[in-house]
Short mmCIF file of C-alpha atoms (C1' of nucleotides) in Angstrom, two decimals:
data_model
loop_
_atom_site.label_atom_id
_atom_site.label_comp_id
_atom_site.label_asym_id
_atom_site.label_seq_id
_atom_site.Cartn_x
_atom_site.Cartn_y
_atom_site.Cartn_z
CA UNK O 1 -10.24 -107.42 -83.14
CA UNK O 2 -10.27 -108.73 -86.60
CA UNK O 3 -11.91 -112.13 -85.14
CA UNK O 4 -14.62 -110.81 -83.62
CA UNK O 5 -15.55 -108.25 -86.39
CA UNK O 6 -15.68 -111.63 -88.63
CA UNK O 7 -17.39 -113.97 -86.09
CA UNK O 8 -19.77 -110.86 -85.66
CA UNK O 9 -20.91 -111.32 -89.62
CA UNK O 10 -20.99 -114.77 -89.55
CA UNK O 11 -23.53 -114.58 -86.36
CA UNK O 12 -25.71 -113.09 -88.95
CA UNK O 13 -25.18 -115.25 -91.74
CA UNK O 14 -22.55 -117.27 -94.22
CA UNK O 15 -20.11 -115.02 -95.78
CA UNK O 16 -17.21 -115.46 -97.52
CA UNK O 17 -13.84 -113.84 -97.22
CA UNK O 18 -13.90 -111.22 -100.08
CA UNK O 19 -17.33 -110.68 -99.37
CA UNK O 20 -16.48 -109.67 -95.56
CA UNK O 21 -14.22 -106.38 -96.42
CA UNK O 22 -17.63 -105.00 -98.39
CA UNK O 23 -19.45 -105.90 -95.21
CA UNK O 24 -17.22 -104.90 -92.73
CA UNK O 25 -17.48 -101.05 -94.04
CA UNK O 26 -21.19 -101.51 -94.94
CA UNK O 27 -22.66 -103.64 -91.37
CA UNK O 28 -19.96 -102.73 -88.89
CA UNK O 29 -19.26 -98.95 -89.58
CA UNK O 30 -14.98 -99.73 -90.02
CA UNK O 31 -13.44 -96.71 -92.11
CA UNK O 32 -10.07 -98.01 -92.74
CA UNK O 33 -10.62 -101.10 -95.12
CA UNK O 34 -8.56 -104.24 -93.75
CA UNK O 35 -6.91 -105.98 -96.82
CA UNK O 36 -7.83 -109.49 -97.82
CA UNK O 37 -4.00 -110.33 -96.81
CA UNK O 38 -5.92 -110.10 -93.15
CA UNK O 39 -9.00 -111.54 -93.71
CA UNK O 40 -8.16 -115.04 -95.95
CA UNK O 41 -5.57 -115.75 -92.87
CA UNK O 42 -7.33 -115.22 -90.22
CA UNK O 43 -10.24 -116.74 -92.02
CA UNK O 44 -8.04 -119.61 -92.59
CA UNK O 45 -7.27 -119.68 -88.67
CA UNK O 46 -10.14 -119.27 -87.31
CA UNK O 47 -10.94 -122.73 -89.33
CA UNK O 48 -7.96 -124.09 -87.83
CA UNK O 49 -9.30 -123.43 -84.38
CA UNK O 50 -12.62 -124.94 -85.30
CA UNK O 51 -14.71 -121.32 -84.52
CA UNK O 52 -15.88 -121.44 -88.24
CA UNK O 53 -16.04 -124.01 -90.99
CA UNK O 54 -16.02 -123.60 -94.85
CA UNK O 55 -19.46 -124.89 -95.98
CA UNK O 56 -21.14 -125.86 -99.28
CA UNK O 57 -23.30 -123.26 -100.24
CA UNK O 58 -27.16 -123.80 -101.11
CA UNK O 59 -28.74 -125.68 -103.05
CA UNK O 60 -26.20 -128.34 -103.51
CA UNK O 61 -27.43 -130.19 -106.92
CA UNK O 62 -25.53 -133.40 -107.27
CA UNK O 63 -24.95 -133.70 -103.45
CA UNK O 64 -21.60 -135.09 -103.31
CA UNK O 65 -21.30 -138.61 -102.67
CA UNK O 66 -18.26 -138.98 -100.85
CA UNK O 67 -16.48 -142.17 -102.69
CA UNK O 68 -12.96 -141.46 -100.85
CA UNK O 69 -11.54 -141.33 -104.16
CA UNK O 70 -8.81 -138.48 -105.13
CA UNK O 71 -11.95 -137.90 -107.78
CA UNK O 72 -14.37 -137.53 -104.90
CA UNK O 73 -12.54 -135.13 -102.85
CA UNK O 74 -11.58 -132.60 -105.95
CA UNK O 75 -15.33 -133.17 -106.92
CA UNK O 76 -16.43 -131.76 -102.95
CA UNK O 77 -13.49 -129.46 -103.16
CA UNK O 78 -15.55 -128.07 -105.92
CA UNK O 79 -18.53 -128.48 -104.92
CA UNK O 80 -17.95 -126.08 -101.50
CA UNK O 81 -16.38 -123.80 -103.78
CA UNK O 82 -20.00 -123.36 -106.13
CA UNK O 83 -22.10 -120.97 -104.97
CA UNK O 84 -25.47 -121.09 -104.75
CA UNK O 85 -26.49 -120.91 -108.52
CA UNK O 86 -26.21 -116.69 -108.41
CA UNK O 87 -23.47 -117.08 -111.06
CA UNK O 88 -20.51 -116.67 -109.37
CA UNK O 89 -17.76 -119.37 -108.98
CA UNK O 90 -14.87 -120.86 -106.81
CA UNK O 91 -16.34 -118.25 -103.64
CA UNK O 92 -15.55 -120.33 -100.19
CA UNK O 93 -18.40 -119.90 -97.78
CA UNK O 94 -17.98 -119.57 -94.00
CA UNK O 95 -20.34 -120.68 -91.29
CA UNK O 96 -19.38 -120.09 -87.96
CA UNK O 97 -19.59 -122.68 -85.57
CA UNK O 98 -20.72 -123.29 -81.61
CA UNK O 99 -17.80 -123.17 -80.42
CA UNK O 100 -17.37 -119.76 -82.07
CA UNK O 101 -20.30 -118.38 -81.40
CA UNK O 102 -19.10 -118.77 -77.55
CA UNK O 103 -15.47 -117.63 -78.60
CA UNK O 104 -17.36 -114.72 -79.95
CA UNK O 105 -19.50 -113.66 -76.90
CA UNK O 106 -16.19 -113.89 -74.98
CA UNK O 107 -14.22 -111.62 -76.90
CA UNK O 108 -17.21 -108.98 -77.30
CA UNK O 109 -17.49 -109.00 -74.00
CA UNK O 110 -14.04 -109.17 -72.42
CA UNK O 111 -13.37 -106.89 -70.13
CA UNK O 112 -9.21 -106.80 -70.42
CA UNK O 113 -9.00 -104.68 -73.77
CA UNK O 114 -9.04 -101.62 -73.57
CA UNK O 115 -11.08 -99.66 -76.61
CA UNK O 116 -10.26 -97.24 -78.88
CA UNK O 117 -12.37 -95.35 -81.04
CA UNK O 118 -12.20 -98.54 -83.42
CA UNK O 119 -12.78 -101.08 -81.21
CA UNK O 120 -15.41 -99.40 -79.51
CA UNK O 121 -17.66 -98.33 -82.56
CA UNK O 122 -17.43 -101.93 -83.72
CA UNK O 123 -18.45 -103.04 -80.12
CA UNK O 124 -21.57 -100.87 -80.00
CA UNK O 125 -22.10 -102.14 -84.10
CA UNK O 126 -22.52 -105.28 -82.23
CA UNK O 127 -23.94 -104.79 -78.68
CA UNK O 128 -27.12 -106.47 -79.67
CA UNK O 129 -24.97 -109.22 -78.59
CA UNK O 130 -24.47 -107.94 -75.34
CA UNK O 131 -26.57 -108.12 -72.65
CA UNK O 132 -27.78 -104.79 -71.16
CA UNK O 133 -25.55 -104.91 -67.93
CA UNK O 134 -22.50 -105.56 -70.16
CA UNK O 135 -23.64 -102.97 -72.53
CA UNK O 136 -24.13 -100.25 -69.89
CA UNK O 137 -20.54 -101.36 -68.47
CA UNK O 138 -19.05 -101.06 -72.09
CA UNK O 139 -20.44 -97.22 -72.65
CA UNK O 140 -19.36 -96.03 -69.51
CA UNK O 141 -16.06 -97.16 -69.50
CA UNK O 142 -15.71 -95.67 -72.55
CA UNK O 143 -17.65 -92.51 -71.45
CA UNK O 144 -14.84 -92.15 -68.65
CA UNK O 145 -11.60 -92.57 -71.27
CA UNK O 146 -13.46 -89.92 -73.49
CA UNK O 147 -13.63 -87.59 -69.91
CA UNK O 148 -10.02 -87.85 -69.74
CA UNK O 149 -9.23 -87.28 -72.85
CA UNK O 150 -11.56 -84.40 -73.16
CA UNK O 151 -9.98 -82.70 -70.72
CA UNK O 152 -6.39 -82.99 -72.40
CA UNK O 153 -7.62 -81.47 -75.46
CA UNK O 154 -9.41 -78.80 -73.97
CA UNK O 155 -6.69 -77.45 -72.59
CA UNK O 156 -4.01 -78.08 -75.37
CA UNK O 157 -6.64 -75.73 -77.29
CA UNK O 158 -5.97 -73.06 -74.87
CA UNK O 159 -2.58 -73.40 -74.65
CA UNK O 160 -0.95 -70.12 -75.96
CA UNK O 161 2.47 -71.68 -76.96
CA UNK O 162 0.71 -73.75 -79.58
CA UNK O 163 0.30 -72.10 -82.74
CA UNK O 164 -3.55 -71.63 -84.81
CA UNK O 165 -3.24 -74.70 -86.50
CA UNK O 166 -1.97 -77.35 -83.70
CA UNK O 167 -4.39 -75.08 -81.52
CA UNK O 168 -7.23 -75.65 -84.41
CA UNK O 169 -6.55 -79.56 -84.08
CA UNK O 170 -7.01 -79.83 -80.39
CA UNK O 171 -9.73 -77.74 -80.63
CA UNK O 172 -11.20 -79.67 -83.28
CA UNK O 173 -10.76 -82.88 -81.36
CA UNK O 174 -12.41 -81.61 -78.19
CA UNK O 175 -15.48 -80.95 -80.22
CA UNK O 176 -15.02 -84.45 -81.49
CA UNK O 177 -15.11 -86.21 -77.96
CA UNK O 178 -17.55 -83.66 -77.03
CA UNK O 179 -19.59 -85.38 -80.41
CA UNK O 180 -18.76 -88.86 -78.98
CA UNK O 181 -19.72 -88.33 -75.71
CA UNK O 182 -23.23 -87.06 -76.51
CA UNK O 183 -23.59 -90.16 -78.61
CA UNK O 184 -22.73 -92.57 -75.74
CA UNK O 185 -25.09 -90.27 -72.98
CA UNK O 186 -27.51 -91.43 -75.92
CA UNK O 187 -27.08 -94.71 -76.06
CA UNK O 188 -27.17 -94.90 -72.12
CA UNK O 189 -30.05 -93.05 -71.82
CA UNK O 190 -31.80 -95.78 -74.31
CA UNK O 191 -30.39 -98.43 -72.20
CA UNK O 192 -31.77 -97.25 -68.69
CA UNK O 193 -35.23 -96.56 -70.30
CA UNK O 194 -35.35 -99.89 -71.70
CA UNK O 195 -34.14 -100.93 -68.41
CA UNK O 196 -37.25 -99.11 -66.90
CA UNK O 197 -39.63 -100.30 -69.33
CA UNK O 198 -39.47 -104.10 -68.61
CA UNK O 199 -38.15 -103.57 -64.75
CA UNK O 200 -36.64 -107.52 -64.91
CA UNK O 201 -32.75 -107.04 -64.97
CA UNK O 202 -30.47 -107.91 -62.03
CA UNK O 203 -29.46 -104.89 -60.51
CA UNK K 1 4.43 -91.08 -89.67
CA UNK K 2 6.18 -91.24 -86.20
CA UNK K 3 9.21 -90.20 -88.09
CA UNK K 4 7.41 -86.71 -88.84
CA UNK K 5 5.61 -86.49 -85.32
CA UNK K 6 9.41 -86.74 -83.93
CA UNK K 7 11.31 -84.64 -86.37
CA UNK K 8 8.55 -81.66 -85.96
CA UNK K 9 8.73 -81.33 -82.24
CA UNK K 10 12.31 -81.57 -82.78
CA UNK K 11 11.92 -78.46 -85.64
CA UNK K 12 10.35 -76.42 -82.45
CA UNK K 13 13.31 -77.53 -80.00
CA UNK K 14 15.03 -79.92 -78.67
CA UNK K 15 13.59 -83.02 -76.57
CA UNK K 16 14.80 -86.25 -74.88
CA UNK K 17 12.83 -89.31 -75.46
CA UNK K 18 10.80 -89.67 -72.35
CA UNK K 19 9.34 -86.14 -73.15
CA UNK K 20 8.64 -87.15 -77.10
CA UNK K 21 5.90 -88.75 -75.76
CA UNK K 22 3.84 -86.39 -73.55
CA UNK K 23 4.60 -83.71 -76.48
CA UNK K 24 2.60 -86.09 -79.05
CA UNK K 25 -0.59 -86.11 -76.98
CA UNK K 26 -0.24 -82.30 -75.52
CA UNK K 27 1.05 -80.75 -79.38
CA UNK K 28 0.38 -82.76 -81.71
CA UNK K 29 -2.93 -84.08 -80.68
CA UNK K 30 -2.15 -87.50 -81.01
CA UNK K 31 -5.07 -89.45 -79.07
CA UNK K 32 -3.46 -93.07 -78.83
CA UNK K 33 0.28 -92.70 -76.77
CA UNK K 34 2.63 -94.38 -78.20
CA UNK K 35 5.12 -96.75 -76.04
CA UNK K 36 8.38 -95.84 -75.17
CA UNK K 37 9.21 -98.83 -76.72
CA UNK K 38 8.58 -97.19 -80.48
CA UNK K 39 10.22 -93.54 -79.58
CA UNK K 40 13.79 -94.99 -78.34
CA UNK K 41 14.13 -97.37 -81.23
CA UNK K 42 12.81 -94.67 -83.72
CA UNK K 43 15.34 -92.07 -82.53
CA UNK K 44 18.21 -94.47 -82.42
CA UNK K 45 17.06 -95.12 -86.16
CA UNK K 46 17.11 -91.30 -86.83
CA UNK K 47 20.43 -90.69 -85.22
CA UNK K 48 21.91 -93.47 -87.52
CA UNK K 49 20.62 -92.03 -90.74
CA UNK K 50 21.66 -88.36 -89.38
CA UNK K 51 18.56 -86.62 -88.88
CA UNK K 52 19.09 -85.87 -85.21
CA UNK K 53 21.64 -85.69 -83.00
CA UNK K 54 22.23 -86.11 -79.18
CA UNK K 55 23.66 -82.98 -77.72
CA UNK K 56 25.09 -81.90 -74.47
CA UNK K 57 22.36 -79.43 -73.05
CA UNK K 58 22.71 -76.07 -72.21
CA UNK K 59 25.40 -74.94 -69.89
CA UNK K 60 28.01 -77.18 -70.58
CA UNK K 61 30.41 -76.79 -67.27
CA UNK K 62 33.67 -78.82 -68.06
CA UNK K 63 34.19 -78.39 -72.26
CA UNK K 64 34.41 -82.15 -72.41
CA UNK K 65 37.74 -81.83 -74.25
CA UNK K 66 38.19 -85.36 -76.16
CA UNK K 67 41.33 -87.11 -75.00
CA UNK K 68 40.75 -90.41 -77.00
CA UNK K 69 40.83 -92.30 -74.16
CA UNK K 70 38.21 -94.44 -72.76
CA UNK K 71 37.66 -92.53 -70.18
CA UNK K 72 37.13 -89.48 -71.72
CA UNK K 73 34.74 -91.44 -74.13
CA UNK K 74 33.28 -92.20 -70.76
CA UNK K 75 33.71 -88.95 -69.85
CA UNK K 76 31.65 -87.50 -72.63
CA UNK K 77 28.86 -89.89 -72.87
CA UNK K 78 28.23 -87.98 -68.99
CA UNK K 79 28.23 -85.06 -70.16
CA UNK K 80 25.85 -85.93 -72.88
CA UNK K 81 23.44 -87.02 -70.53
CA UNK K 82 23.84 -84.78 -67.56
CA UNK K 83 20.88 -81.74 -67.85
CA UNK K 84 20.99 -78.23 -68.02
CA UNK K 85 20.81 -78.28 -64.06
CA UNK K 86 17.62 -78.97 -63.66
CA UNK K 87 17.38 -81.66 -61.53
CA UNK K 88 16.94 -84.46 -63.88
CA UNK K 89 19.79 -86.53 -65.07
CA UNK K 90 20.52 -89.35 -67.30
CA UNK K 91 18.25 -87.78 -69.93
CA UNK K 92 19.52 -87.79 -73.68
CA UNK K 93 18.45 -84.73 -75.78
CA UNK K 94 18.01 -84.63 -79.13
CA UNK K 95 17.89 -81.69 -81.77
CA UNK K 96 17.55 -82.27 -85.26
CA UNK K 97 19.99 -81.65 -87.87
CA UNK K 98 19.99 -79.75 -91.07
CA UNK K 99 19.44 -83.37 -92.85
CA UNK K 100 16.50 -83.94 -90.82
CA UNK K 101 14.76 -80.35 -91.85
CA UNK K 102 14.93 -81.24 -95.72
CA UNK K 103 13.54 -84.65 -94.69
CA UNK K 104 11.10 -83.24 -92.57
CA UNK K 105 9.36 -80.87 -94.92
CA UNK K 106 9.56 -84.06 -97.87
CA UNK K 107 7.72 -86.13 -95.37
CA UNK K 108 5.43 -83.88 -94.59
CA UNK K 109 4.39 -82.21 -98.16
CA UNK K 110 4.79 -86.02 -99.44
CA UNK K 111 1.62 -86.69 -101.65
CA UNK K 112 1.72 -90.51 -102.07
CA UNK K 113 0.79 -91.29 -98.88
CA UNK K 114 -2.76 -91.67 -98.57
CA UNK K 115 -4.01 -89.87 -95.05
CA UNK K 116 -6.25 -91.39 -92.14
CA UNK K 117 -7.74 -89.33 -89.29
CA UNK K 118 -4.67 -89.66 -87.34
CA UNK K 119 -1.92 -88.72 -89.79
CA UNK K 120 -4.23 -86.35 -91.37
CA UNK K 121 -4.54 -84.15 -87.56
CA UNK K 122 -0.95 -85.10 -87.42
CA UNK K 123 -0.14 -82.97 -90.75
CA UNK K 124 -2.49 -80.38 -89.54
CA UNK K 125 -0.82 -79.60 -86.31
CA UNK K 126 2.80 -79.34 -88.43
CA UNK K 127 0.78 -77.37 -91.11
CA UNK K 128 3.11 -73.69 -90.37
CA UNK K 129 5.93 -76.10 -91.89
CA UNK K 130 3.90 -76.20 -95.32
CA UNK K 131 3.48 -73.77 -97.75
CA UNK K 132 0.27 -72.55 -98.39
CA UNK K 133 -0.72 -74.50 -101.59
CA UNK K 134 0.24 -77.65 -99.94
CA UNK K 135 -1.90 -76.96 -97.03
CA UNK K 136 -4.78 -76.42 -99.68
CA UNK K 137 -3.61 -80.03 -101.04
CA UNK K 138 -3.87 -81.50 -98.15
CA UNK K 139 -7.36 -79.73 -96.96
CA UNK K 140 -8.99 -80.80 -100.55
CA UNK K 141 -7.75 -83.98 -100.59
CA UNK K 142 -9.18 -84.96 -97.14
CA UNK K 143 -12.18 -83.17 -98.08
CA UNK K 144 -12.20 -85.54 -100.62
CA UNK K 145 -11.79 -88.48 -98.82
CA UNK K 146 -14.45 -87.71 -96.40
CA UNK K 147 -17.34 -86.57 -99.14
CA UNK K 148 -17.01 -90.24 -100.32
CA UNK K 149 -17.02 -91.47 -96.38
CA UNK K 150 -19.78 -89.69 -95.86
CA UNK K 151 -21.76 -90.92 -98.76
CA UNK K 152 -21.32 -94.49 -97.60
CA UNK K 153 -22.03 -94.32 -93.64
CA UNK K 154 -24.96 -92.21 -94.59
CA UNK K 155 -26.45 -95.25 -96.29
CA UNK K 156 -25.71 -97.88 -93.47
CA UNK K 157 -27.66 -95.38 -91.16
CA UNK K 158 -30.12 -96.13 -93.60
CA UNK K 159 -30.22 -99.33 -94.11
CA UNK K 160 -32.83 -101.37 -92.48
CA UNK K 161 -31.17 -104.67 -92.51
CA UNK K 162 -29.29 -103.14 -89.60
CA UNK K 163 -30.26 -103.18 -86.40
CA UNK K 164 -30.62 -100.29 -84.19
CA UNK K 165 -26.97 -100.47 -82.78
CA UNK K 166 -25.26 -100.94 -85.95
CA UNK K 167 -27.40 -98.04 -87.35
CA UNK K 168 -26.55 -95.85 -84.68
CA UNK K 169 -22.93 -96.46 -85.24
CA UNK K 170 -23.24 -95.53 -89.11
CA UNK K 171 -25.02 -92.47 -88.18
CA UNK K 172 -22.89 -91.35 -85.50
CA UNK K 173 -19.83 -92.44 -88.22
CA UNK K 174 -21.92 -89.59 -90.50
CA UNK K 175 -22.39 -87.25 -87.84
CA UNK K 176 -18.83 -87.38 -87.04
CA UNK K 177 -17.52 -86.96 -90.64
CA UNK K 178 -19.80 -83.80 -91.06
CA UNK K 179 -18.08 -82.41 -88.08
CA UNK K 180 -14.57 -83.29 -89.79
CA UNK K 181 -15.86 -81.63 -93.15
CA UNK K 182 -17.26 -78.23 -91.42
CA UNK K 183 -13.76 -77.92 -89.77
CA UNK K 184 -11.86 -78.87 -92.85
CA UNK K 185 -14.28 -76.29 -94.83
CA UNK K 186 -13.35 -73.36 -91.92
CA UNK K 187 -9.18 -74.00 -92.69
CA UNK K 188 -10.18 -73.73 -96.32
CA UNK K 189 -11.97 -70.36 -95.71
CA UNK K 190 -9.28 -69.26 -93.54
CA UNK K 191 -6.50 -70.43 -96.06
CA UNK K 192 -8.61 -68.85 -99.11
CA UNK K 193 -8.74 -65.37 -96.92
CA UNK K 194 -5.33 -65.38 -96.27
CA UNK K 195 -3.86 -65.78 -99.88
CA UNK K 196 -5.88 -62.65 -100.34
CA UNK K 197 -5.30 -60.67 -98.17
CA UNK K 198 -1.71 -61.02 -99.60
CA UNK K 199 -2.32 -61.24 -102.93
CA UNK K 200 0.96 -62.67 -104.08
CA UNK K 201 0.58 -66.46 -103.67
CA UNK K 202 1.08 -67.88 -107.40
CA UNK K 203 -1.61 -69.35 -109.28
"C1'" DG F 1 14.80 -96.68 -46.88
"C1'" DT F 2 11.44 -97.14 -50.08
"C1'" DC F 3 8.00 -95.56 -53.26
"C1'" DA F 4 6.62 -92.86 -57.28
"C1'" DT F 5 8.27 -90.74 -61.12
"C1'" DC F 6 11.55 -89.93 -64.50
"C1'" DA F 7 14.46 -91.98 -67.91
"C1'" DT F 8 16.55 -95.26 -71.46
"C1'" DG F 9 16.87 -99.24 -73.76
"C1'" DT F 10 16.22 -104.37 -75.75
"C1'" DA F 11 13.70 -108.57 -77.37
"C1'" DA F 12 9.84 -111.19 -78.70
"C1'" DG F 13 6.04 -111.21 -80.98
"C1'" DC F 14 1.43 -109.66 -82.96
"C1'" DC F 15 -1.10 -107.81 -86.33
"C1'" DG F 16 -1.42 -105.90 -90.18
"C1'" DT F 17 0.24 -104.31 -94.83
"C1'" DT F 18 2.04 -104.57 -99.75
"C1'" DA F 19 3.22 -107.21 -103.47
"C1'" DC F 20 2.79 -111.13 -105.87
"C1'" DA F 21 0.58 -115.29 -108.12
"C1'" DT F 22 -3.48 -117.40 -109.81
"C1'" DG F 23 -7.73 -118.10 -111.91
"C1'" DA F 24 -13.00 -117.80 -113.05
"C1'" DT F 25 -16.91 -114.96 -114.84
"C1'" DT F 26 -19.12 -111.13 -117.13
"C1'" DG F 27 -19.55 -107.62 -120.41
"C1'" DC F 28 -17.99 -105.50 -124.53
"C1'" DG C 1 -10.38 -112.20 -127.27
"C1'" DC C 2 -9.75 -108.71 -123.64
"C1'" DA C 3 -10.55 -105.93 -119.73
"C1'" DA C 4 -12.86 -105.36 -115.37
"C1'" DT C 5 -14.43 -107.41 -111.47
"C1'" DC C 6 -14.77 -111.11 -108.44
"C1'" DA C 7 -12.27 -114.35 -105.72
"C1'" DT C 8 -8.52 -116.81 -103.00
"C1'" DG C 9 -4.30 -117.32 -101.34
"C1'" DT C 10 1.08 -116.78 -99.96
"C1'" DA C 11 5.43 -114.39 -98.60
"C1'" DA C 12 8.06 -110.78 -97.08
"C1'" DC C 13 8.27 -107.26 -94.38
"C1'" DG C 14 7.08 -103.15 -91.34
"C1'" DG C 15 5.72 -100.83 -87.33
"C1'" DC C 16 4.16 -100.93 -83.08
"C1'" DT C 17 3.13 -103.22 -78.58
"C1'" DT C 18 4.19 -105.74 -74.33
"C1'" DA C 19 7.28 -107.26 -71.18
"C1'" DC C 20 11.49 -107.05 -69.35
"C1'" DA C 21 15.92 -105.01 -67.45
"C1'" DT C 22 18.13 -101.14 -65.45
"C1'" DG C 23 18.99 -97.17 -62.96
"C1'" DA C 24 18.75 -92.16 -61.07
"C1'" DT C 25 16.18 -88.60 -58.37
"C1'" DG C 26 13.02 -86.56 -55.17
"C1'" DA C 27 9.51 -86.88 -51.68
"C1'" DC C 28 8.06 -88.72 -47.49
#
DNA sequence: GTCATCATGTAAGCCGTTACATGATTGC
DNA sequence: GCAATCATGTAACGGCTTACATGATGAC
């Protein structure tokens, strides 16, 4: 999930790795910081696979004449490694590509995994890159796990062997899904008005 | 933190494997099952270091008297796994050892590691095992945690470089943490009540 | 007799972490 | 000149998952 938190940024704009922990907190809601011993590999892999590609930043004074020299290539090396006059140095700037801008849509919208609360929140984060069928299919899947699990909780809070505080916790986590759940009747809600609004999707 | 989910089940009774699991989500509130494929492995590991031990279950017809042969080894691995007549055989039971209490309670109580939802409702559910100033630890240090959580999803709802999805994530994220906070808050009232009613706690 | 459920276990591998190593820039 | 912050990267290792292998019991 990592991937497609990353190809998510980069569908908004260049980043680069250290930047993308800040961001994924900040854009895409993720509580538990991932370290940068995740994000400059799979940064790095995601190159390798040719979904994203390490560009020079703006305004590129002295715009790198390749001469094919050992010279040349440290002086481009260094080059993609200036950023854009705002001070700092030696940053490496991602772009995503076409073919990960598909490999993004695919993994957003694949149907196989399974979400957790995680997964999910950063789906919804970036359902704007869903289309509304897919979105509607995403929050009711979801809306059906949280059912289940709703009623598990519900009745581990009633459950008499269980003493006040493992009874507090299941309690507390039924008023948690509960929380969730109205948040996802929300969001569906939104979709099928905007559904109504401009009456054009595919049924 | 499986380690701690284990050993406090096992501080109630005793359980096979099989059962560990159903016990996490139904006692311990734990939301994401873990795979038998993490419980076996993890008790074998807890056997080895002493903190549990297999034991023949209730009603043990036939003493298993040891005869050092192999077939009495045989013999006694049977008995081991042969139920308290119940139907069900082939199960292995556990209970925890004295070894396995002190480690228990050090796991638990252990301040240096840093708590996430999960382990935090984990500790929670076990919190009869701590004393009442730990529980206070823990409650204030969560508390903590989640005041600076708070803080930050508040701004992404916020923030109008995000788009209506993302913001409805971050607000949701804030929602949720309030909800987290006013239940953390109501186990600090209840803890504070407590330690007078018996006024005896030390300073 | 066979299917669902209960029950244990192993092996391969993924995904992430911590710890370490390195170095530039900014502010004091 | 030194500390804090910004910035990238590697290596070792940990914990958990999936998939596989095996087998007993109870219900139909």
């Amino acid at each position: 999930m990592l991937d497609v938190a990353i190809l998510g940024l980069l569908m908004d704009r260049d980043h680069h790795g250290y930047e993308i922990r800040s961001q994924l907190r900040e854009r895409l809601g993720d509580s538990e910081s991932v370290s940068f011993g995740s994000i400059y590999p799979a940064l790095a892999r995601l190159e390798r696979h040719g979904l994203v590609e390490a560009v020079a930043p703006a305004a590129p004074r002295s715009p790198a004449i390749s001469t094919g020299s050992l010279a040349g290539e440290r002086a481009s090396l260094r080059t993609l490694r200036t950023s854009a006059g705002l001070g700092r140095r030696s940053r490496k700037v991602y772009r995503i590509t076409e073919r990960g801008r598909q490999e993004f849509h695919a993994l957003l919208a694949d149907p196989t995994t399974v979400d957790d609360g995680r997964t999910f929140s950063l789906r919804v984060a970036l359902a704007r890159y869903l289309t509304p069928a897919l979105r509607v299919r995403l929050l009711e899947r979801r809306r059906q796990d949280l059912l289940e699990r709703l009623a598990e909780v519900r009745q581990g809070a009633d459950n008499p062997d269980l003493d006040a505080y493992a009874r507090s916790v299941m309690s507390h986590a039924a008023h948690s899904v509960e929380l969730d759940l109205e948040w996802i009747d929300d969001l569906l809600s939104i979709e099928r008005s905007d559904s109504e609004t401009f009456a054009q999707e595919a049924k």
